């Protein structure tokens, strides 16, 4: 690392000492963009690293609501408006008990570069609450969402900040949030994405993150004249991203043998076929049940309580649950068991040691901000349709998503090779490529717009 990157990293560490996930995300980006910073002094001259690691605005608010027994409950709400150099703040809302400022800052920071890679005009933001939707009635979730939006509405808008879903925020929550926004502001605008089709949503948005991750994996494999057909795939998570990734992997002829939730994973050596996946969708999205039930329903499967699926031998691994779900030892186990590709549906699912293991083994590694960008890209397409007051067909949206994922892949690939030197030159380091490509567009835009 150069003097500039080391100094800024030290300053960021000192200022944000109690935000380990944010520091991890910053370290990963800064350590890989050093060649660009060395080659072009304008970034240091304009203090771009110091500015890009500080959110433009952070909003923290009280969210009071009443549960079904009439008890008063209080949660904390957040919106981190990180960077608006290339468009309105854009990024999801996460409702999970683990949510705190540091986690949302890591997610918002990642979102800056991810959104830049999509080629669409979207800045970076993220928000959410430590509210836990698990075990709550629909009425409780609605009252919480209404209270959350009562404060959030004054900070967002179709040209200002456009939230969407993330962990714990799906179609139900977006509906309640949108309803309250419309009621308070008396306007029907594309202020949220992930809406239902009847009221401004886009076809393929629910599928987009998972489909996009599969498309990214296809593109990586193509560089080695390989394809997904016939590959044994290990997937974690069983929520929105995992569900549609499994659907697409099945369509592309791969065999998916695991899914998980925060309690454990199921291993089905015969594959999670389309009919079994349909059962999983009903289990998770309608009954809101646990993945454990899969092993009761399908006798070919076994359930492993309290474990993650990374010791299952596979050709390809797709972490789609949460941050830091693969550590250095688990990454080493994947590689030892023959895994040749990791594509990240979740945000920052591999820790820094794990990433170093992938890079040392020279496997195909698609980092989150590139591999899962199809979700937010399709949110960008939803915004475009809302502005036009038109709806595109699913074929049109899917074709655009496919093109965007190829473009992100090629952009990361080309930037990786432009800056790779010596023995690294033949290997595609998509981490460096994605970070550099995402960074340059935002940093140049910040310079164009002066010191704001
Ligand atoms: P969902 O809430 O639909 O599903 C989350 C899944 O991950 C569930 O199976 C959940 O299990 C599991 N999970 C959540 N937290 C943990 C944890 N701490 N430990 C183990 N398992 C956990 O969320 P999404 O599918 O939307 O999001 C999954 C990941 O993908 C996240 O990292 C998110 O940031 C990322 N992502 C999402 C996008 C989107 O469009 N939705 C776009 C890009 C990235 P359980 O039910 O037990 O909590
Ligand atoms: O992490 C992500 O990219 C998302 N949760 C989706 C964000 C969005 O605005 O669609």
CSV table of C-alpha atoms and ligand atoms in Angstrom, one decimal:
chain,number,residue,atom,x,y,z
A,1,UNK,CA,0.0,0.0,0.0
A,2,UNK,CA,1.2,3.6,-0.7
A,3,UNK,CA,1.7,6.2,2.0
A,4,UNK,CA,-1.6,7.8,1.1
A,5,UNK,CA,-3.7,4.6,1.4
A,6,UNK,CA,-1.9,3.6,4.7
A,7,UNK,CA,-2.5,7.0,6.2
A,8,UNK,CA,-6.2,7.2,5.3
A,9,UNK,CA,-6.8,3.6,6.5
A,10,UNK,CA,-5.2,4.5,9.8
A,11,UNK,CA,-7.4,7.6,10.1
A,12,UNK,CA,-10.5,5.7,9.2
A,13,UNK,CA,-9.6,3.0,11.8
A,14,UNK,CA,-9.1,5.7,14.5
A,15,UNK,CA,-12.4,7.4,13.7
A,16,UNK,CA,-14.5,4.3,13.4
A,17,UNK,CA,-12.9,2.0,15.9
A,18,UNK,CA,-16.1,0.3,17.0
A,19,UNK,CA,-17.4,-0.5,13.5
A,20,UNK,CA,-15.5,-3.6,12.5
A,21,UNK,CA,-17.6,-4.5,9.5
A,22,UNK,CA,-17.2,-1.0,8.1
A,23,UNK,CA,-13.5,-1.1,8.6
A,24,UNK,CA,-13.3,-4.5,6.9
A,25,UNK,CA,-15.2,-3.1,3.8
A,26,UNK,CA,-13.0,0.0,3.7
A,27,UNK,CA,-9.8,-2.0,4.0
A,28,UNK,CA,-10.8,-4.4,1.2
A,29,UNK,CA,-11.5,-1.5,-1.2
A,30,UNK,CA,-8.6,0.8,-0.3
A,31,UNK,CA,-6.0,-2.0,-0.4
A,32,UNK,CA,-7.0,-3.0,-3.9
A,33,UNK,CA,-7.2,0.4,-5.5
A,34,UNK,CA,-3.7,1.5,-4.6
A,35,UNK,CA,-2.4,1.1,-8.1
A,36,UNK,CA,-4.8,3.7,-9.4
A,37,UNK,CA,-4.1,6.1,-6.6
A,38,UNK,CA,-0.4,5.7,-7.3
A,39,UNK,CA,-0.9,6.3,-11.0
A,40,UNK,CA,-3.2,9.3,-10.7
A,41,UNK,CA,-2.3,11.9,-8.1
A,42,UNK,CA,-5.5,13.8,-8.6
A,43,UNK,CA,-7.3,11.5,-6.2
A,44,UNK,CA,-4.9,12.3,-3.4
A,45,UNK,CA,-4.8,16.0,-4.3
A,46,UNK,CA,-8.6,16.1,-4.0
A,47,UNK,CA,-8.7,14.0,-0.7
A,48,UNK,CA,-11.0,11.5,-2.4
A,49,UNK,CA,-10.3,8.7,0.0
A,50,UNK,CA,-10.9,10.9,3.1
A,51,UNK,CA,-14.2,12.1,1.5
A,52,UNK,CA,-15.5,8.8,0.1
A,53,UNK,CA,-15.1,7.0,3.5
A,54,UNK,CA,-17.3,9.6,5.3
A,55,UNK,CA,-21.1,9.4,4.7
A,56,UNK,CA,-22.6,12.6,3.3
A,57,UNK,CA,-25.4,12.2,5.9
A,58,UNK,CA,-26.4,9.7,8.6
A,59,UNK,CA,-29.9,9.8,10.0
A,60,UNK,CA,-30.7,7.9,13.2
A,61,UNK,CA,-34.2,8.0,14.7
A,62,UNK,CA,-36.6,6.5,17.2
A,63,UNK,CA,-39.2,4.1,15.9
A,64,UNK,CA,-42.0,3.6,18.5
A,65,UNK,CA,-44.8,1.1,17.8
A,66,UNK,CA,-47.3,-1.1,19.7
A,67,UNK,CA,-47.4,-4.9,19.6
A,68,UNK,CA,-50.5,-7.0,19.5
A,69,UNK,CA,-50.9,-7.0,23.2
A,70,UNK,CA,-50.8,-3.2,23.4
A,71,UNK,CA,-47.3,-3.0,24.8
A,72,UNK,CA,-45.2,0.0,23.6
A,73,UNK,CA,-42.0,-1.1,21.8
A,74,UNK,CA,-39.1,1.1,20.7
A,75,UNK,CA,-36.5,0.3,17.9
A,76,UNK,CA,-33.8,2.3,16.3
A,77,UNK,CA,-34.1,3.4,12.7
A,78,UNK,CA,-31.2,4.4,10.4
A,79,UNK,CA,-30.6,5.7,6.9
A,80,UNK,CA,-27.0,6.2,5.8
A,81,UNK,CA,-26.9,8.5,2.8
A,82,UNK,CA,-23.3,7.7,1.8
A,83,UNK,CA,-22.5,9.2,-1.6
A,84,UNK,CA,-24.6,11.0,-4.3
A,85,UNK,CA,-21.9,11.8,-6.8
A,86,UNK,CA,-23.5,9.8,-9.6
A,87,UNK,CA,-27.2,9.7,-8.7
A,88,UNK,CA,-29.7,9.7,-5.9
A,89,UNK,CA,-28.8,7.6,-2.9
A,90,UNK,CA,-30.0,4.0,-3.6
A,91,UNK,CA,-29.8,0.9,-1.5
A,92,UNK,CA,-31.9,-1.4,0.6
A,93,UNK,CA,-33.4,-1.4,4.1
A,94,UNK,CA,-32.4,-4.3,6.5
A,95,UNK,CA,-34.6,-5.3,9.4
A,96,UNK,CA,-32.6,-7.6,11.6
A,97,UNK,CA,-31.7,-7.6,15.4
A,98,UNK,CA,-28.0,-7.3,14.5
A,99,UNK,CA,-28.4,-4.0,12.6
A,100,UNK,CA,-26.3,-1.2,13.9
A,101,UNK,CA,-24.6,1.9,12.4
A,102,UNK,CA,-21.4,0.1,11.6
A,103,UNK,CA,-23.2,-2.7,9.6
A,104,UNK,CA,-25.2,-0.1,7.7
A,105,UNK,CA,-22.1,1.9,6.9
A,106,UNK,CA,-20.3,-1.2,5.5
A,107,UNK,CA,-23.4,-1.9,3.4
A,108,UNK,CA,-23.7,1.7,2.3
A,109,UNK,CA,-20.0,1.9,1.4
A,110,UNK,CA,-20.2,-1.2,-0.7
A,111,UNK,CA,-23.3,0.1,-2.4
A,112,UNK,CA,-21.4,3.1,-3.7
A,113,UNK,CA,-19.1,1.0,-5.9
A,114,UNK,CA,-21.8,-1.7,-6.7
A,115,UNK,CA,-24.2,1.0,-8.0
A,116,UNK,CA,-21.4,2.6,-10.0
A,117,UNK,CA,-20.6,-0.8,-11.7
A,118,UNK,CA,-24.3,-1.1,-12.8
A,119,UNK,CA,-23.7,1.9,-15.2
A,120,UNK,CA,-27.0,3.3,-14.0
A,121,UNK,CA,-27.3,6.7,-12.2
A,122,UNK,CA,-27.5,5.6,-8.6
A,123,UNK,CA,-25.5,6.8,-5.6
A,124,UNK,CA,-24.9,4.7,-2.5
A,125,UNK,CA,-27.1,4.4,0.6
A,126,UNK,CA,-28.4,1.8,3.1
A,127,UNK,CA,-30.8,1.8,6.0
A,128,UNK,CA,-32.8,-0.3,8.3
A,129,UNK,CA,-33.6,-1.1,11.9
A,130,UNK,CA,-32.8,-3.5,14.7
A,131,UNK,CA,-36.4,-4.6,14.5
A,132,UNK,CA,-36.8,-8.4,14.2
A,133,UNK,CA,-39.7,-9.3,11.9
A,134,UNK,CA,-39.4,-13.0,12.9
A,135,UNK,CA,-42.4,-14.1,14.9
A,136,UNK,CA,-44.3,-10.9,14.5
A,137,UNK,CA,-47.8,-10.8,13.1
A,138,UNK,CA,-48.6,-9.0,9.9
A,139,UNK,CA,-50.3,-6.3,11.9
A,140,UNK,CA,-47.2,-5.7,14.1
A,141,UNK,CA,-45.0,-5.6,11.0
A,142,UNK,CA,-47.4,-3.0,9.5
A,143,UNK,CA,-47.4,-0.8,12.5
A,144,UNK,CA,-43.7,-0.9,12.7
A,145,UNK,CA,-43.3,-0.1,9.0
A,146,UNK,CA,-45.7,2.8,9.3
A,147,UNK,CA,-43.8,4.3,12.3
A,148,UNK,CA,-40.5,3.8,10.5
A,149,UNK,CA,-41.7,5.6,7.4
A,150,UNK,CA,-43.3,8.4,9.4
A,151,UNK,CA,-39.8,9.6,10.1
A,152,UNK,CA,-38.0,8.3,7.0
A,153,UNK,CA,-40.3,10.0,4.6
A,154,UNK,CA,-38.9,13.5,5.2
A,155,UNK,CA,-35.4,12.3,4.1
A,156,UNK,CA,-36.2,10.3,0.9
A,157,UNK,CA,-37.8,10.9,-2.5
A,158,UNK,CA,-37.7,9.6,-6.1
A,159,UNK,CA,-34.9,12.0,-7.0
A,160,UNK,CA,-33.3,12.1,-3.5
A,161,UNK,CA,-33.0,8.7,-1.9
A,162,UNK,CA,-34.8,5.5,-3.1
A,163,UNK,CA,-34.7,2.6,-0.6
A,164,UNK,CA,-35.6,-1.1,-1.3
A,165,UNK,CA,-35.5,-4.4,0.4
A,166,UNK,CA,-32.6,-6.4,2.0
A,167,UNK,CA,-32.6,-9.0,4.9
A,168,UNK,CA,-36.0,-9.0,6.6
A,169,UNK,CA,-37.5,-6.5,4.1
A,170,UNK,CA,-39.4,-8.1,1.2
A,171,UNK,CA,-42.6,-7.4,-0.7
A,172,UNK,CA,-44.8,-7.3,2.4
A,173,UNK,CA,-42.7,-4.7,4.1
A,174,UNK,CA,-42.2,-2.6,1.0
A,175,UNK,CA,-46.0,-2.5,0.6
A,176,UNK,CA,-46.6,-1.2,4.1
A,177,UNK,CA,-43.7,1.3,3.7
A,178,UNK,CA,-45.0,2.6,0.4
A,179,UNK,CA,-48.6,2.9,1.7
A,180,UNK,CA,-47.5,5.1,4.5
A,181,UNK,CA,-45.3,7.2,2.3
A,182,UNK,CA,-48.2,7.8,-0.1
A,183,UNK,CA,-50.5,8.7,2.8
A,184,UNK,CA,-48.2,11.2,4.4
A,185,UNK,CA,-46.9,12.9,1.2
A,186,UNK,CA,-50.1,12.5,-0.9
A,187,UNK,CA,-47.9,11.5,-3.9
A,188,UNK,CA,-47.6,8.3,-5.9
A,189,UNK,CA,-43.9,8.2,-7.0
A,190,UNK,CA,-41.1,5.6,-7.4
A,191,UNK,CA,-39.8,6.4,-3.9
A,192,UNK,CA,-39.2,2.7,-3.2
A,193,UNK,CA,-38.2,-0.2,-5.4
A,194,UNK,CA,-39.3,-3.8,-5.0
A,195,UNK,CA,-42.9,-2.8,-5.3
A,196,UNK,CA,-45.6,-5.2,-6.4
A,197,UNK,CA,-46.6,-5.3,-10.0
A,198,UNK,CA,-50.0,-3.8,-9.5
A,199,UNK,CA,-48.6,-0.6,-8.1
A,200,UNK,CA,-45.4,0.3,-9.9
A,201,UNK,CA,-43.1,-2.7,-9.4
A,202,UNK,CA,-41.0,-4.2,-12.1
A,203,UNK,CA,-41.2,-7.7,-13.5
A,204,UNK,CA,-38.0,-9.7,-12.6
A,205,UNK,CA,-37.1,-7.5,-9.6
A,206,UNK,CA,-37.8,-10.3,-7.1
A,207,UNK,CA,-35.7,-12.7,-9.2
A,208,UNK,CA,-33.0,-10.2,-10.1
A,209,UNK,CA,-30.3,-10.6,-7.5
A,210,UNK,CA,-30.3,-14.4,-7.7
A,211,UNK,CA,-30.5,-14.5,-11.4
A,212,UNK,CA,-27.8,-11.9,-11.7
A,213,UNK,CA,-25.4,-13.8,-9.5
A,214,UNK,CA,-25.9,-16.9,-11.7
A,215,UNK,CA,-25.3,-14.8,-14.8
A,216,UNK,CA,-22.1,-13.4,-13.3
A,217,UNK,CA,-20.9,-17.0,-12.5
A,218,UNK,CA,-21.6,-18.0,-16.1
A,219,UNK,CA,-19.5,-15.1,-17.4
A,220,UNK,CA,-16.6,-16.0,-15.1
A,221,UNK,CA,-16.8,-19.7,-16.2
A,222,UNK,CA,-16.8,-18.6,-19.8
A,223,UNK,CA,-13.3,-17.1,-19.4
A,224,UNK,CA,-12.1,-20.7,-18.7
A,225,UNK,CA,-14.3,-22.2,-21.5
A,226,UNK,CA,-16.6,-23.7,-18.9
A,227,UNK,CA,-20.3,-23.6,-18.0
A,228,UNK,CA,-22.7,-24.1,-15.1
A,229,UNK,CA,-24.3,-27.2,-16.6
A,230,UNK,CA,-23.4,-30.3,-14.6
A,231,UNK,CA,-21.8,-28.3,-11.7
A,232,UNK,CA,-22.6,-29.3,-8.1
A,233,UNK,CA,-23.4,-26.1,-6.3
A,234,UNK,CA,-23.6,-25.2,-2.6
A,235,UNK,CA,-25.9,-22.3,-1.7
A,236,UNK,CA,-26.4,-20.7,1.7
A,237,UNK,CA,-29.5,-18.8,2.8
A,238,UNK,CA,-33.1,-19.6,1.8
A,239,UNK,CA,-34.4,-16.0,1.4
A,240,UNK,CA,-35.0,-13.9,-1.6
A,241,UNK,CA,-31.5,-14.1,-3.1
A,242,UNK,CA,-31.0,-17.8,-2.5
A,243,UNK,CA,-34.4,-18.8,-3.8
A,244,UNK,CA,-34.0,-17.2,-7.3
A,245,UNK,CA,-30.4,-18.2,-7.6
A,246,UNK,CA,-31.4,-21.8,-7.1
A,247,UNK,CA,-34.1,-21.4,-9.7
A,248,UNK,CA,-31.7,-20.1,-12.3
A,249,UNK,CA,-29.0,-22.6,-11.5
A,250,UNK,CA,-31.5,-25.4,-12.1
A,251,UNK,CA,-32.5,-23.7,-15.4
A,252,UNK,CA,-28.9,-23.7,-16.4
A,253,UNK,CA,-28.4,-27.4,-15.7
A,254,UNK,CA,-26.5,-27.2,-12.4
A,255,UNK,CA,-27.3,-29.3,-9.3
A,256,UNK,CA,-27.9,-27.4,-6.1
A,257,UNK,CA,-27.4,-29.6,-3.0
A,258,UNK,CA,-27.7,-27.2,0.0
A,259,UNK,CA,-29.8,-24.3,1.4
A,260,UNK,CA,-29.7,-22.9,4.9
A,261,UNK,CA,-31.0,-20.4,7.4
A,262,UNK,CA,-29.5,-19.0,10.6
A,263,UNK,CA,-30.3,-22.3,12.5
A,264,UNK,CA,-28.6,-24.8,10.1
A,265,UNK,CA,-28.4,-26.2,6.6
A,266,UNK,CA,-30.0,-29.0,4.6
A,267,UNK,CA,-28.0,-31.3,2.3
A,268,UNK,CA,-29.9,-33.0,-0.5
A,269,UNK,CA,-27.4,-35.0,-2.6
A,270,UNK,CA,-30.2,-35.6,-5.2
A,271,UNK,CA,-30.5,-31.9,-5.8
A,272,UNK,CA,-33.0,-29.2,-4.9
A,273,UNK,CA,-35.1,-29.7,-8.1
A,274,UNK,CA,-37.7,-27.2,-9.3
A,275,UNK,CA,-40.6,-29.0,-7.5
A,276,UNK,CA,-38.6,-29.1,-4.3
A,277,UNK,CA,-37.7,-25.4,-4.7
A,278,UNK,CA,-41.4,-24.6,-5.2
A,279,UNK,CA,-42.0,-26.2,-1.8
A,280,UNK,CA,-39.2,-24.1,-0.3
A,281,UNK,CA,-40.7,-20.9,-1.6
A,282,UNK,CA,-44.1,-21.8,0.0
A,283,UNK,CA,-42.3,-22.7,3.2
A,284,UNK,CA,-40.3,-19.5,3.4
A,285,UNK,CA,-42.5,-16.9,1.8
A,286,UNK,CA,-46.0,-18.0,2.8
A,287,UNK,CA,-45.7,-20.1,6.0
A,288,UNK,CA,-42.5,-18.3,7.1
A,289,UNK,CA,-41.2,-21.6,8.4
A,290,UNK,CA,-37.6,-23.0,8.9
A,291,UNK,CA,-35.4,-24.8,6.4
A,292,UNK,CA,-35.1,-27.7,8.8
A,293,UNK,CA,-38.6,-28.8,7.7
A,294,UNK,CA,-37.1,-29.7,4.2
A,295,UNK,CA,-35.5,-32.8,5.7
A,296,UNK,CA,-38.8,-34.0,7.1
A,297,UNK,CA,-40.5,-33.4,3.7
A,298,UNK,CA,-37.8,-34.9,1.5
A,299,UNK,CA,-36.2,-38.1,2.7
A,300,UNK,CA,-33.2,-37.7,0.4
A,301,UNK,CA,-32.1,-34.7,2.6
A,302,UNK,CA,-30.3,-34.4,5.9
A,303,UNK,CA,-30.5,-31.4,8.2
A,304,UNK,CA,-27.4,-30.1,10.1
A,305,UNK,CA,-28.3,-28.0,13.1
A,306,UNK,CA,-26.1,-25.1,13.9
A,307,UNK,CA,-23.7,-25.6,11.0
A,308,UNK,CA,-22.9,-23.8,7.7
A,309,UNK,CA,-22.7,-25.8,4.4
A,310,UNK,CA,-19.0,-25.0,3.4
A,311,UNK,CA,-17.7,-28.5,4.2
A,312,UNK,CA,-19.9,-30.1,1.5
A,313,UNK,CA,-17.8,-30.9,-1.5
A,314,UNK,CA,-18.8,-28.8,-4.6
A,315,UNK,CA,-17.7,-27.3,-7.8
A,316,UNK,CA,-19.2,-23.9,-7.1
A,317,UNK,CA,-20.2,-22.0,-3.9
A,318,UNK,CA,-22.8,-19.2,-3.6
A,319,UNK,CA,-23.0,-17.6,-0.2
A,320,UNK,CA,-26.4,-15.9,-0.1
A,321,UNK,CA,-27.2,-15.3,3.6
A,322,UNK,CA,-25.2,-12.6,5.4
A,323,UNK,CA,-21.8,-11.0,6.0
A,324,UNK,CA,-18.8,-13.0,7.2
A,325,UNK,CA,-20.5,-16.3,6.8
A,326,UNK,CA,-17.3,-17.8,5.3
A,327,UNK,CA,-14.1,-17.4,7.3
A,328,UNK,CA,-10.5,-18.3,6.3
A,329,UNK,CA,-10.7,-21.9,7.4
A,330,UNK,CA,-14.1,-22.4,5.6
A,331,UNK,CA,-12.7,-20.9,2.4
A,332,UNK,CA,-9.7,-23.3,2.7
A,333,UNK,CA,-12.1,-26.2,3.1
A,334,UNK,CA,-14.1,-25.3,0.0
A,335,UNK,CA,-10.9,-25.1,-2.0
A,336,UNK,CA,-9.5,-28.4,-0.6
A,337,UNK,CA,-12.8,-30.1,-1.5
A,338,UNK,CA,-12.5,-29.0,-5.2
A,339,UNK,CA,-14.5,-25.8,-5.3
A,340,UNK,CA,-13.4,-23.8,-8.4
A,341,UNK,CA,-15.8,-20.8,-8.2
A,342,UNK,CA,-17.3,-18.6,-5.5
A,343,UNK,CA,-19.9,-16.0,-6.5
A,344,UNK,CA,-21.3,-13.9,-3.7
A,345,UNK,CA,-25.1,-13.3,-3.6
A,346,UNK,CA,-24.8,-11.9,-0.1
A,347,UNK,CA,-22.9,-8.7,0.8
A,348,UNK,CA,-19.4,-9.3,2.1
A,349,UNK,CA,-20.0,-12.9,3.0
A,350,UNK,CA,-16.3,-13.8,3.0
A,351,UNK,CA,-13.9,-12.4,5.5
A,352,UNK,CA,-10.5,-10.9,4.5
A,353,UNK,CA,-8.6,-14.1,5.2
A,354,UNK,CA,-11.1,-16.1,3.2
A,355,UNK,CA,-10.7,-13.7,0.2
A,356,UNK,CA,-6.9,-14.1,0.4
A,357,UNK,CA,-7.4,-17.9,0.3
A,358,UNK,CA,-9.5,-17.7,-2.9
A,359,UNK,CA,-7.0,-15.4,-4.5
A,360,UNK,CA,-4.0,-17.5,-3.5
A,361,UNK,CA,-5.7,-20.6,-5.0
A,362,UNK,CA,-6.5,-18.6,-8.2
A,363,UNK,CA,-10.1,-19.8,-8.3
A,364,UNK,CA,-12.8,-17.8,-10.0
A,365,UNK,CA,-14.0,-15.4,-7.3
A,366,UNK,CA,-16.9,-13.0,-8.0
A,367,UNK,CA,-17.0,-10.5,-5.1
A,368,UNK,CA,-20.4,-9.3,-3.8
A,369,UNK,CA,-20.4,-5.8,-5.3
A,370,UNK,CA,-20.1,-7.2,-8.8
A,371,UNK,CA,-21.8,-10.6,-8.5
A,372,UNK,CA,-25.0,-9.4,-6.7
A,373,UNK,CA,-25.4,-6.1,-8.4
A,374,UNK,CA,-28.2,-7.4,-10.5
A,375,UNK,CA,-30.7,-6.7,-7.7
A,376,UNK,CA,-30.0,-3.0,-7.5
A,377,UNK,CA,-29.5,-2.8,-11.3
A,378,UNK,CA,-33.1,-4.0,-11.7
A,379,UNK,CA,-34.2,-1.5,-9.1
A,380,UNK,CA,-32.6,1.1,-11.4
A,381,UNK,CA,-34.7,-0.4,-14.2
A,382,UNK,CA,-37.8,-0.1,-12.0
A,383,UNK,CA,-37.0,3.6,-11.4
A,384,UNK,CA,-36.7,4.1,-15.1
A,385,UNK,CA,-40.1,2.5,-15.8
A,386,UNK,CA,-41.7,4.6,-13.0
A,387,UNK,CA,-40.3,7.8,-14.6
A,388,UNK,CA,-41.7,6.7,-18.0
A,389,UNK,CA,-45.0,5.5,-16.4
A,390,UNK,CA,-44.6,2.3,-18.5
A,391,UNK,CA,-44.0,-1.3,-17.7
A,392,UNK,CA,-41.6,-3.4,-19.6
A,393,UNK,CA,-42.1,-7.2,-20.2
A,394,UNK,CA,-40.2,-9.7,-18.2
A,395,UNK,CA,-38.2,-10.7,-21.4
A,396,UNK,CA,-37.1,-7.0,-21.8
A,397,UNK,CA,-36.1,-6.7,-18.1
A,398,UNK,CA,-34.3,-10.0,-18.0
A,399,UNK,CA,-32.4,-9.2,-21.3
A,400,UNK,CA,-31.3,-5.9,-19.8
A,401,UNK,CA,-30.3,-7.6,-16.5
A,402,UNK,CA,-28.3,-10.2,-18.5
A,403,UNK,CA,-26.6,-7.4,-20.5
A,404,UNK,CA,-25.8,-5.4,-17.4
A,405,UNK,CA,-24.2,-8.5,-15.6
A,406,UNK,CA,-22.1,-9.2,-18.7
A,407,UNK,CA,-21.0,-5.6,-18.8
A,408,UNK,CA,-20.1,-5.6,-15.0
A,409,UNK,CA,-18.2,-8.8,-15.5
A,410,UNK,CA,-16.3,-7.4,-18.5
A,411,UNK,CA,-15.6,-4.1,-16.9
A,412,UNK,CA,-14.2,-5.8,-13.7
A,413,UNK,CA,-12.2,-8.2,-15.9
A,414,UNK,CA,-10.7,-5.4,-18.0
A,415,UNK,CA,-9.8,-3.2,-15.0
A,416,UNK,CA,-8.3,-6.3,-13.3
A,417,UNK,CA,-6.0,-6.9,-16.2
A,418,UNK,CA,-5.2,-3.3,-16.8
A,419,UNK,CA,-3.6,-3.0,-13.4
A,420,UNK,CA,-2.3,-6.5,-12.8
A,421,UNK,CA,1.5,-7.0,-13.0
A,422,UNK,CA,4.1,-9.7,-12.9
A,423,UNK,CA,3.0,-13.2,-12.0
A,424,UNK,CA,-0.5,-11.9,-11.3
A,425,UNK,CA,-1.0,-10.8,-14.9
A,426,UNK,CA,-2.6,-14.0,-16.2
A,427,UNK,CA,-5.0,-14.3,-13.3
A,428,UNK,CA,-8.3,-12.3,-13.1
A,429,UNK,CA,-8.5,-10.6,-9.7
A,430,UNK,CA,-12.2,-9.6,-9.8
A,431,UNK,CA,-11.9,-8.0,-6.4
A,432,UNK,CA,-9.3,-5.4,-7.6
A,433,UNK,CA,-11.1,-5.1,-11.0
A,434,UNK,CA,-14.5,-4.4,-9.5
A,435,UNK,CA,-13.2,-2.0,-6.9
A,436,UNK,CA,-11.1,0.0,-9.4
A,437,UNK,CA,-13.9,0.2,-12.0
A,438,UNK,CA,-16.5,1.2,-9.4
A,439,UNK,CA,-14.2,3.7,-7.7
A,440,UNK,CA,-12.9,5.6,-10.8
A,441,UNK,CA,-16.4,6.6,-12.0
A,442,UNK,CA,-17.4,7.9,-8.6
A,443,UNK,CA,-14.1,9.6,-7.8
A,444,UNK,CA,-14.0,11.4,-11.1
A,445,UNK,CA,-17.6,12.6,-10.6
A,446,UNK,CA,-16.7,13.9,-7.2
A,447,UNK,CA,-13.8,15.9,-8.6
A,448,UNK,CA,-16.0,17.3,-11.4
A,449,UNK,CA,-18.5,18.5,-8.8
A,450,UNK,CA,-16.1,20.4,-6.6
A,451,UNK,CA,-15.6,20.2,-2.9
A,452,UNK,CA,-19.1,19.3,-1.6
B,1,LIG,P1,-33.8,-12.5,3.2
B,1,LIG,O1,-34.3,-11.9,4.5
B,1,LIG,O2,-34.9,-12.8,2.2
B,1,LIG,O3,-33.1,-13.9,3.5
B,1,LIG,C1,-32.0,-13.9,4.3
B,1,LIG,C2,-31.5,-15.4,4.4
B,1,LIG,O4,-30.2,-15.4,5.1
B,1,LIG,C3,-32.4,-16.2,5.3
B,1,LIG,O5,-32.3,-17.5,5.0
B,1,LIG,C4,-31.8,-16.0,6.7
B,1,LIG,O6,-32.0,-17.0,7.7
B,1,LIG,C5,-30.3,-16.0,6.4
B,1,LIG,N1,-29.6,-15.1,7.3
B,1,LIG,C6,-29.8,-13.8,7.6
B,1,LIG,N2,-29.0,-13.4,8.6
B,1,LIG,C7,-28.3,-14.5,9.0
B,1,LIG,C8,-27.3,-14.7,9.9
B,1,LIG,N3,-26.9,-13.7,10.7
B,1,LIG,N4,-26.7,-15.9,10.0
B,1,LIG,C9,-27.1,-16.9,9.2
B,1,LIG,N5,-28.1,-16.8,8.2
B,1,LIG,C10,-28.6,-15.6,8.1
B,1,LIG,O7,-32.7,-11.6,2.6
B,1,LIG,P2,-32.0,-11.5,1.2
B,1,LIG,O8,-32.1,-12.9,0.5
B,1,LIG,O9,-32.6,-10.4,0.5
B,1,LIG,O10,-30.5,-11.1,1.5
B,1,LIG,C11,-29.5,-12.1,1.7
B,1,LIG,C12,-28.2,-11.4,1.4
B,1,LIG,O11,-28.1,-10.9,0.1
B,1,LIG,C13,-27.8,-10.3,2.3
B,1,LIG,O12,-26.4,-10.2,2.6
B,1,LIG,C14,-28.2,-9.1,1.5
B,1,LIG,O13,-27.6,-7.9,1.9
B,1,LIG,C15,-27.8,-9.5,0.1
B,1,LIG,N6,-28.4,-8.8,-1.0
B,1,LIG,C16,-29.7,-8.8,-1.1
B,1,LIG,C17,-30.3,-8.1,-2.3
B,1,LIG,C18,-31.7,-8.1,-2.5
B,1,LIG,O14,-32.1,-7.6,-3.6
B,1,LIG,N7,-32.6,-8.6,-1.6
B,1,LIG,C19,-29.4,-7.5,-3.3
B,1,LIG,C20,-28.0,-7.7,-3.1
B,1,LIG,C21,-27.5,-8.4,-2.0
B,1,LIG,P3,-33.1,-16.7,8.8
B,1,LIG,O15,-34.4,-16.8,8.2
B,1,LIG,O16,-32.8,-17.7,9.9
B,1,LIG,O17,-32.8,-15.3,9.3
B,2,LIG,O1,-27.6,-4.9,-1.3
B,2,LIG,C1,-28.3,-4.6,-2.3
B,2,LIG,O2,-27.8,-4.3,-3.4
B,2,LIG,C2,-29.7,-4.6,-2.1
B,2,LIG,N1,-30.2,-4.9,-1.0
B,2,LIG,C3,-30.7,-4.1,-3.1
B,2,LIG,C4,-30.7,-2.6,-3.1
B,2,LIG,C5,-31.7,-1.9,-4.1
B,2,LIG,O3,-31.8,-0.7,-4.0
B,2,LIG,O4,-32.4,-2.6,-4.9
